[in-house]
């Protein structure tokens, strides 16, 4: 039976998933707790990685090395970047990139990781399709397939939001997805990133985030649980 790794950055993003999980054991690694068990007939390992790209990358590599996961699902919340995306909508990753990778003074375009063959990491089509179908079934808001752009900063500036849309083609902005995607790419492990929009990523982002974060995280969790029935 396949084992699915499920990563959330915050406790709120995993409450619903863990509540539906038969936890068989916990494993402590790198000051992080990995919950091992089943959801329905699926073997899963669930982990709260913490906020930021380094934490996310570390947990992804541990899932691959120590738990031999066959796929990774990253669930959570994000700020809206693309036109027409609003609070309550869902973005399913077609791919992901790190918007704060910038070696442009050395000649590489912003977002390009120097000396790597790839800097835009594509999600698995099979997982994209299952995630989209699950989202459309359990969430009332709009579901779109788009680009997740990640960086170690909370986006709360209209100017930055426009840059992430126009320069990087972002649909939503957050702080972990592209790091998880990067590690999955390096290990040839399929992944998908699911983001429920919690804020507007502009001057009002802090207000909308505080109001909608828990609800958005709950919605993402519902999508993951529905996905697991069909993977």
PDB file of C-alpha atoms in Angstrom:
ATOM      1  CA  UNK A   1       0.000   0.000   0.000  1.00  0.00           C
ATOM      2  CA  UNK A   2       1.258   3.469  -0.827  1.00  0.00           C
ATOM      3  CA  UNK A   3       2.238   5.881   1.939  1.00  0.00           C
ATOM      4  CA  UNK A   4       1.238   9.523   1.589  1.00  0.00           C
ATOM      5  CA  UNK A   5       3.145  12.281   3.344  1.00  0.00           C
ATOM      6  CA  UNK A   6       0.969  15.207   4.437  1.00  0.00           C
ATOM      7  CA  UNK A   7       2.638  18.476   5.438  1.00  0.00           C
ATOM      8  CA  UNK A   8       1.135  21.574   7.023  1.00  0.00           C
ATOM      9  CA  UNK A   9       3.081  24.539   8.305  1.00  0.00           C
ATOM     10  CA  UNK A  10       0.790  25.244  11.263  1.00  0.00           C
ATOM     11  CA  UNK A  11      -1.260  23.201  13.715  1.00  0.00           C
ATOM     12  CA  UNK A  12      -4.451  24.795  12.383  1.00  0.00           C
ATOM     13  CA  UNK A  13      -3.783  23.264   8.977  1.00  0.00           C
ATOM     14  CA  UNK A  14      -3.683  19.718  10.348  1.00  0.00           C
ATOM     15  CA  UNK A  15      -6.374  19.654  13.057  1.00  0.00           C
ATOM     16  CA  UNK A  16      -9.079  18.195  10.814  1.00  0.00           C
ATOM     17  CA  UNK A  17      -6.721  15.668   9.216  1.00  0.00           C
ATOM     18  CA  UNK A  18      -5.349  14.361  12.514  1.00  0.00           C
ATOM     19  CA  UNK A  19      -8.860  14.121  13.934  1.00  0.00           C
ATOM     20  CA  UNK A  20      -9.738  11.679  11.140  1.00  0.00           C
ATOM     21  CA  UNK A  21      -6.502   9.721  11.508  1.00  0.00           C
ATOM     22  CA  UNK A  22      -5.800   6.471  13.298  1.00  0.00           C
ATOM     23  CA  UNK A  23      -2.434   7.389  14.831  1.00  0.00           C
ATOM     24  CA  UNK A  24      -0.343   4.249  15.335  1.00  0.00           C
ATOM     25  CA  UNK A  25       2.850   5.897  16.543  1.00  0.00           C
ATOM     26  CA  UNK A  26       4.759   9.159  16.682  1.00  0.00           C
ATOM     27  CA  UNK A  27       8.377   9.631  15.681  1.00  0.00           C
ATOM     28  CA  UNK A  28      10.536  12.512  16.868  1.00  0.00           C
ATOM     29  CA  UNK A  29      13.098  13.728  14.361  1.00  0.00           C
ATOM     30  CA  UNK A  30      14.889  17.096  14.092  1.00  0.00           C
ATOM     31  CA  UNK A  31      12.740  18.551  16.890  1.00  0.00           C
ATOM     32  CA  UNK A  32       9.635  17.671  14.868  1.00  0.00           C
ATOM     33  CA  UNK A  33       6.871  15.131  15.504  1.00  0.00           C
ATOM     34  CA  UNK A  34       5.813  12.809  12.697  1.00  0.00           C
ATOM     35  CA  UNK A  35       2.418  11.109  13.150  1.00  0.00           C
ATOM     36  CA  UNK A  36       2.299   7.683  11.504  1.00  0.00           C
ATOM     37  CA  UNK A  37      -0.936   5.821  10.882  1.00  0.00           C
ATOM     38  CA  UNK A  38      -3.902   5.503   8.536  1.00  0.00           C
ATOM     39  CA  UNK A  39      -6.788   7.537   7.215  1.00  0.00           C
ATOM     40  CA  UNK A  40      -9.375   5.178   5.815  1.00  0.00           C
ATOM     41  CA  UNK A  41      -7.423   2.570   3.877  1.00  0.00           C
ATOM     42  CA  UNK A  42      -4.417   4.825   3.226  1.00  0.00           C
ATOM     43  CA  UNK A  43      -1.096   4.803   5.064  1.00  0.00           C
ATOM     44  CA  UNK A  44      -0.166   8.361   5.976  1.00  0.00           C
ATOM     45  CA  UNK A  45       2.550  10.287   7.759  1.00  0.00           C
ATOM     46  CA  UNK A  46       1.398  13.714   8.937  1.00  0.00           C
ATOM     47  CA  UNK A  47       3.761  16.460  10.081  1.00  0.00           C
ATOM     48  CA  UNK A  48       3.636  20.097  11.098  1.00  0.00           C
ATOM     49  CA  UNK A  49       6.806  21.418   9.530  1.00  0.00           C
ATOM     50  CA  UNK A  50       6.732  24.933  10.932  1.00  0.00           C
ATOM     51  CA  UNK A  51       6.765  28.156   8.971  1.00  0.00           C
ATOM     52  CA  UNK A  52       9.274  28.910   6.230  1.00  0.00           C
ATOM     53  CA  UNK A  53      11.118  27.202   3.406  1.00  0.00           C
ATOM     54  CA  UNK A  54      13.921  25.602   5.431  1.00  0.00           C
ATOM     55  CA  UNK A  55      11.518  23.922   7.857  1.00  0.00           C
ATOM     56  CA  UNK A  56       9.385  22.712   4.954  1.00  0.00           C
ATOM     57  CA  UNK A  57      12.357  21.331   3.011  1.00  0.00           C
ATOM     58  CA  UNK A  58      13.732  19.552   6.066  1.00  0.00           C
ATOM     59  CA  UNK A  59      10.450  17.782   6.793  1.00  0.00           C
ATOM     60  CA  UNK A  60       9.987  16.772   3.175  1.00  0.00           C
ATOM     61  CA  UNK A  61      13.403  15.131   3.015  1.00  0.00           C
ATOM     62  CA  UNK A  62      12.744  13.275   6.274  1.00  0.00           C
ATOM     63  CA  UNK A  63       9.417  12.003   4.919  1.00  0.00           C
ATOM     64  CA  UNK A  64      11.222  10.669   1.868  1.00  0.00           C
ATOM     65  CA  UNK A  65      14.301   9.251   3.610  1.00  0.00           C
ATOM     66  CA  UNK A  66      12.848   7.892   6.852  1.00  0.00           C
ATOM     67  CA  UNK A  67       9.251   7.063   5.901  1.00  0.00           C
ATOM     68  CA  UNK A  68       9.617   6.239   2.181  1.00  0.00           C
ATOM     69  CA  UNK A  69       6.524   8.197   1.214  1.00  0.00           C
ATOM     70  CA  UNK A  70       5.257   7.647  -2.321  1.00  0.00           C
ATOM     71  CA  UNK A  71       3.765  11.131  -2.659  1.00  0.00           C
ATOM     72  CA  UNK A  72       3.577  14.396  -0.737  1.00  0.00           C
ATOM     73  CA  UNK A  73       0.539  16.606  -0.215  1.00  0.00           C
ATOM     74  CA  UNK A  74       1.131  20.073   1.214  1.00  0.00           C
ATOM     75  CA  UNK A  75      -1.973  21.642   2.698  1.00  0.00           C
ATOM     76  CA  UNK A  76      -2.444  25.163   3.985  1.00  0.00           C
ATOM     77  CA  UNK A  77      -3.335  28.784   3.373  1.00  0.00           C
ATOM     78  CA  UNK A  78      -2.000  31.517   1.119  1.00  0.00           C
ATOM     79  CA  UNK A  79      -2.477  35.086  -0.006  1.00  0.00           C
ATOM     80  CA  UNK A  80      -4.248  35.893  -3.271  1.00  0.00           C
ATOM     81  CA  UNK A  81      -1.959  37.156  -6.047  1.00  0.00           C
ATOM     82  CA  UNK A  82      -3.583  36.620  -9.460  1.00  0.00           C
ATOM     83  CA  UNK A  83      -6.501  38.736 -10.602  1.00  0.00           C
ATOM     84  CA  UNK A  84      -9.862  37.218  -9.774  1.00  0.00           C
ATOM     85  CA  UNK A  85      -8.595  35.184  -6.805  1.00  0.00           C
ATOM     86  CA  UNK A  86     -10.321  36.075  -3.554  1.00  0.00           C
ATOM     87  CA  UNK A  87     -10.559  34.911   0.055  1.00  0.00           C
ATOM     88  CA  UNK A  88     -12.172  31.473   0.211  1.00  0.00           C
ATOM     89  CA  UNK A  89     -10.962  30.345  -3.205  1.00  0.00           C
ATOM     90  CA  UNK A  90      -8.637  27.358  -3.652  1.00  0.00           C
ATOM     91  CA  UNK A  91      -5.446  27.136  -5.677  1.00  0.00           C
ATOM     92  CA  UNK A  92      -4.172  23.717  -6.699  1.00  0.00           C
ATOM     93  CA  UNK A  93      -0.531  23.926  -7.760  1.00  0.00           C
ATOM     94  CA  UNK A  94       0.319  23.344 -11.399  1.00  0.00           C
ATOM     95  CA  UNK A  95       3.860  24.221 -10.303  1.00  0.00           C
ATOM     96  CA  UNK A  96       5.813  26.212  -7.731  1.00  0.00           C
ATOM     97  CA  UNK A  97       8.810  28.541  -7.606  1.00  0.00           C
ATOM     98  CA  UNK A  98      10.753  30.508  -5.007  1.00  0.00           C
ATOM     99  CA  UNK A  99      10.138  34.206  -5.590  1.00  0.00           C
ATOM    100  CA  UNK A 100      12.829  35.275  -3.143  1.00  0.00           C
ATOM    101  CA  UNK A 101      15.581  33.471  -5.048  1.00  0.00           C
ATOM    102  CA  UNK A 102      17.348  36.382  -6.745  1.00  0.00           C
ATOM    103  CA  UNK A 103      20.798  36.246  -8.290  1.00  0.00           C
ATOM    104  CA  UNK A 104      19.956  38.815 -10.949  1.00  0.00           C
ATOM    105  CA  UNK A 105      23.120  40.857 -10.202  1.00  0.00           C
ATOM    106  CA  UNK A 106      25.051  37.821 -11.475  1.00  0.00           C
ATOM    107  CA  UNK A 107      22.972  37.515 -14.616  1.00  0.00           C
ATOM    108  CA  UNK A 108      20.282  34.996 -13.690  1.00  0.00           C
ATOM    109  CA  UNK A 109      16.665  36.167 -13.851  1.00  0.00           C
ATOM    110  CA  UNK A 110      14.909  36.557 -10.512  1.00  0.00           C
ATOM    111  CA  UNK A 111      13.383  33.247  -9.438  1.00  0.00           C
ATOM    112  CA  UNK A 112      16.010  31.165 -11.212  1.00  0.00           C
ATOM    113  CA  UNK A 113      18.204  28.944  -9.038  1.00  0.00           C
ATOM    114  CA  UNK A 114      21.739  29.234 -10.426  1.00  0.00           C
ATOM    115  CA  UNK A 115      23.338  26.072 -11.819  1.00  0.00           C
ATOM    116  CA  UNK A 116      20.166  24.010 -11.603  1.00  0.00           C
ATOM    117  CA  UNK A 117      18.368  22.570 -14.588  1.00  0.00           C
ATOM    118  CA  UNK A 118      14.996  23.513 -13.153  1.00  0.00           C
ATOM    119  CA  UNK A 119      13.674  26.297 -10.953  1.00  0.00           C
ATOM    120  CA  UNK A 120       9.945  25.841 -11.575  1.00  0.00           C
ATOM    121  CA  UNK A 121       8.810  22.569 -10.049  1.00  0.00           C
ATOM    122  CA  UNK A 122       5.814  20.888 -11.637  1.00  0.00           C
ATOM    123  CA  UNK A 123       3.208  19.089  -9.568  1.00  0.00           C
ATOM    124  CA  UNK A 124       2.054  15.584 -10.530  1.00  0.00           C
ATOM    125  CA  UNK A 125      -0.853  15.663 -12.976  1.00  0.00           C
ATOM    126  CA  UNK A 126      -2.564  12.747 -11.243  1.00  0.00           C
ATOM    127  CA  UNK A 127      -2.510  14.541  -7.881  1.00  0.00           C
ATOM    128  CA  UNK A 128      -3.597  17.832  -9.447  1.00  0.00           C
ATOM    129  CA  UNK A 129      -6.645  16.147 -10.952  1.00  0.00           C
ATOM    130  CA  UNK A 130      -7.616  14.375  -7.731  1.00  0.00           C
ATOM    131  CA  UNK A 131      -7.121  17.556  -5.687  1.00  0.00           C
ATOM    132  CA  UNK A 132      -9.205  19.664  -8.064  1.00  0.00           C
ATOM    133  CA  UNK A 133     -12.051  17.160  -8.068  1.00  0.00           C
ATOM    134  CA  UNK A 134     -11.953  16.955  -4.272  1.00  0.00           C
ATOM    135  CA  UNK A 135     -11.960  20.727  -3.890  1.00  0.00           C
ATOM    136  CA  UNK A 136     -14.877  21.197  -6.246  1.00  0.00           C
ATOM    137  CA  UNK A 137     -16.813  18.611  -4.280  1.00  0.00           C
ATOM    138  CA  UNK A 138     -16.285  19.943  -0.741  1.00  0.00           C
ATOM    139  CA  UNK A 139     -15.599  23.698  -1.117  1.00  0.00           C
ATOM    140  CA  UNK A 140     -18.127  26.299  -2.235  1.00  0.00           C
ATOM    141  CA  UNK A 141     -15.533  28.829  -3.436  1.00  0.00           C
ATOM    142  CA  UNK A 142     -13.776  28.833  -6.775  1.00  0.00           C
ATOM    143  CA  UNK A 143     -11.069  26.224  -7.452  1.00  0.00           C
ATOM    144  CA  UNK A 144      -8.265  27.079  -9.877  1.00  0.00           C
ATOM    145  CA  UNK A 145      -5.041  25.410 -10.981  1.00  0.00           C
ATOM    146  CA  UNK A 146      -2.173  27.876 -10.787  1.00  0.00           C
ATOM    147  CA  UNK A 147       1.349  28.715  -9.756  1.00  0.00           C
ATOM    148  CA  UNK A 148       2.317  28.792  -6.073  1.00  0.00           C
ATOM    149  CA  UNK A 149       5.095  31.293  -5.362  1.00  0.00           C
ATOM    150  CA  UNK A 150       6.976  30.927  -2.075  1.00  0.00           C
ATOM    151  CA  UNK A 151       9.340  33.066  -0.058  1.00  0.00           C
ATOM    152  CA  UNK A 152      10.337  33.659   3.523  1.00  0.00           C
ATOM    153  CA  UNK A 153       8.094  36.685   3.919  1.00  0.00           C
ATOM    154  CA  UNK A 154       4.422  37.398   4.569  1.00  0.00           C
ATOM    155  CA  UNK A 155       3.151  39.386   1.600  1.00  0.00           C
ATOM    156  CA  UNK A 156       1.202  42.454   2.716  1.00  0.00           C
ATOM    157  CA  UNK A 157       2.041  45.017   0.026  1.00  0.00           C
ATOM    158  CA  UNK A 158       0.104  45.780  -3.135  1.00  0.00           C
ATOM    159  CA  UNK A 159       3.373  46.596  -4.923  1.00  0.00           C
ATOM    160  CA  UNK A 160       4.890  43.224  -4.025  1.00  0.00           C
ATOM    161  CA  UNK A 161       1.676  41.455  -4.936  1.00  0.00           C
ATOM    162  CA  UNK A 162       1.764  42.973  -8.431  1.00  0.00           C
ATOM    163  CA  UNK A 163       5.396  41.893  -8.834  1.00  0.00           C
ATOM    164  CA  UNK A 164       4.592  38.306  -7.843  1.00  0.00           C
ATOM    165  CA  UNK A 165       1.775  38.289 -10.384  1.00  0.00           C
ATOM    166  CA  UNK A 166       3.515  40.040 -13.277  1.00  0.00           C
ATOM    167  CA  UNK A 167       7.129  38.864 -12.901  1.00  0.00           C
ATOM    168  CA  UNK A 168       6.585  35.338 -11.603  1.00  0.00           C
ATOM    169  CA  UNK A 169       3.098  34.505 -12.839  1.00  0.00           C
ATOM    170  CA  UNK A 170       1.945  33.690  -9.338  1.00  0.00           C
ATOM    171  CA  UNK A 171      -1.601  32.738  -8.436  1.00  0.00           C
ATOM    172  CA  UNK A 172      -0.996  32.754  -4.691  1.00  0.00           C
ATOM    173  CA  UNK A 173       1.856  33.507  -2.308  1.00  0.00           C
ATOM    174  CA  UNK A 174       2.952  31.632   0.801  1.00  0.00           C
ATOM    175  CA  UNK A 175       6.081  30.414   2.589  1.00  0.00           C
ATOM    176  CA  UNK A 176       6.567  26.657   2.126  1.00  0.00           C
ATOM    177  CA  UNK A 177       5.149  25.134  -1.055  1.00  0.00           C
ATOM    178  CA  UNK A 178       8.040  25.726  -3.459  1.00  0.00           C
ATOM    179  CA  UNK A 179      10.564  24.344  -0.962  1.00  0.00           C
ATOM    180  CA  UNK A 180       8.525  21.149  -0.655  1.00  0.00           C
ATOM    181  CA  UNK A 181       8.225  21.047  -4.435  1.00  0.00           C
ATOM    182  CA  UNK A 182      12.004  21.523  -4.803  1.00  0.00           C
ATOM    183  CA  UNK A 183      12.807  18.567  -2.540  1.00  0.00           C
ATOM    184  CA  UNK A 184      10.216  16.364  -4.223  1.00  0.00           C
ATOM    185  CA  UNK A 185      11.707  17.225  -7.610  1.00  0.00           C
ATOM    186  CA  UNK A 186      15.221  16.345  -6.444  1.00  0.00           C
ATOM    187  CA  UNK A 187      13.965  12.964  -5.195  1.00  0.00           C
ATOM    188  CA  UNK A 188      11.529  12.227  -8.049  1.00  0.00           C
ATOM    189  CA  UNK A 189       8.579  12.048  -5.633  1.00  0.00           C
ATOM    190  CA  UNK A 190       5.181  13.297  -6.880  1.00  0.00           C
ATOM    191  CA  UNK A 191       3.619  16.201  -5.005  1.00  0.00           C
ATOM    192  CA  UNK A 192       0.804  18.699  -5.015  1.00  0.00           C
ATOM    193  CA  UNK A 193       0.300  21.912  -3.047  1.00  0.00           C
ATOM    194  CA  UNK A 194      -3.211  22.880  -1.940  1.00  0.00           C
ATOM    195  CA  UNK A 195      -3.840  26.446  -0.817  1.00  0.00           C
ATOM    196  CA  UNK A 196      -7.076  27.948   0.457  1.00  0.00           C
ATOM    197  CA  UNK A 197      -6.928  31.730   0.173  1.00  0.00           C
ATOM    198  CA  UNK A 198      -6.901  33.353   3.609  1.00  0.00           C
ATOM    199  CA  UNK A 199      -5.945  36.932   2.733  1.00  0.00           C
ATOM    200  CA  UNK A 200      -5.553  39.476  -0.031  1.00  0.00           C
ATOM    201  CA  UNK A 201      -1.717  39.777   0.102  1.00  0.00           C
ATOM    202  CA  UNK A 202      -2.004  43.580   0.045  1.00  0.00           C
ATOM    203  CA  UNK A 203      -2.228  46.370   2.613  1.00  0.00           C
ATOM    204  CA  UNK A 204      -5.180  44.654   4.278  1.00  0.00           C
ATOM    205  CA  UNK A 205      -3.600  41.200   4.369  1.00  0.00           C
ATOM    206  CA  UNK A 206      -2.998  41.152   8.110  1.00  0.00           C
ATOM    207  CA  UNK A 207      -6.662  41.880   8.819  1.00  0.00           C
ATOM    208  CA  UNK A 208      -8.107  39.299   6.430  1.00  0.00           C
ATOM    209  CA  UNK A 209      -5.537  36.666   7.469  1.00  0.00           C
ATOM    210  CA  UNK A 210      -6.474  36.935  11.137  1.00  0.00           C
ATOM    211  CA  UNK A 211     -10.153  36.635  10.284  1.00  0.00           C
ATOM    212  CA  UNK A 212     -10.058  33.795   7.768  1.00  0.00           C
ATOM    213  CA  UNK A 213      -6.926  31.742   8.558  1.00  0.00           C
ATOM    214  CA  UNK A 214      -8.623  29.039  10.638  1.00  0.00           C
ATOM    215  CA  UNK A 215     -11.535  28.680   8.216  1.00  0.00           C
ATOM    216  CA  UNK A 216      -9.193  28.512   5.230  1.00  0.00           C
ATOM    217  CA  UNK A 217      -7.015  25.913   6.939  1.00  0.00           C
ATOM    218  CA  UNK A 218     -10.099  23.834   7.713  1.00  0.00           C
ATOM    219  CA  UNK A 219     -11.145  23.954   4.053  1.00  0.00           C
ATOM    220  CA  UNK A 220      -7.728  22.755   2.902  1.00  0.00           C
ATOM    221  CA  UNK A 221      -7.930  19.872   5.365  1.00  0.00           C
ATOM    222  CA  UNK A 222     -11.325  18.844   4.009  1.00  0.00           C
ATOM    223  CA  UNK A 223      -9.876  18.732   0.513  1.00  0.00           C
ATOM    224  CA  UNK A 224      -7.039  16.453   1.626  1.00  0.00           C
ATOM    225  CA  UNK A 225      -9.418  14.046   3.347  1.00  0.00           C
ATOM    226  CA  UNK A 226     -11.567  13.861   0.219  1.00  0.00           C
ATOM    227  CA  UNK A 227      -8.443  13.339  -1.925  1.00  0.00           C
ATOM    228  CA  UNK A 228      -7.329  10.352   0.128  1.00  0.00           C
ATOM    229  CA  UNK A 229     -10.488   8.483  -0.856  1.00  0.00           C
ATOM    230  CA  UNK A 230      -9.421   8.602  -4.493  1.00  0.00           C
ATOM    231  CA  UNK A 231      -5.641   8.285  -4.540  1.00  0.00           C
TER     232      UNK A 231
END
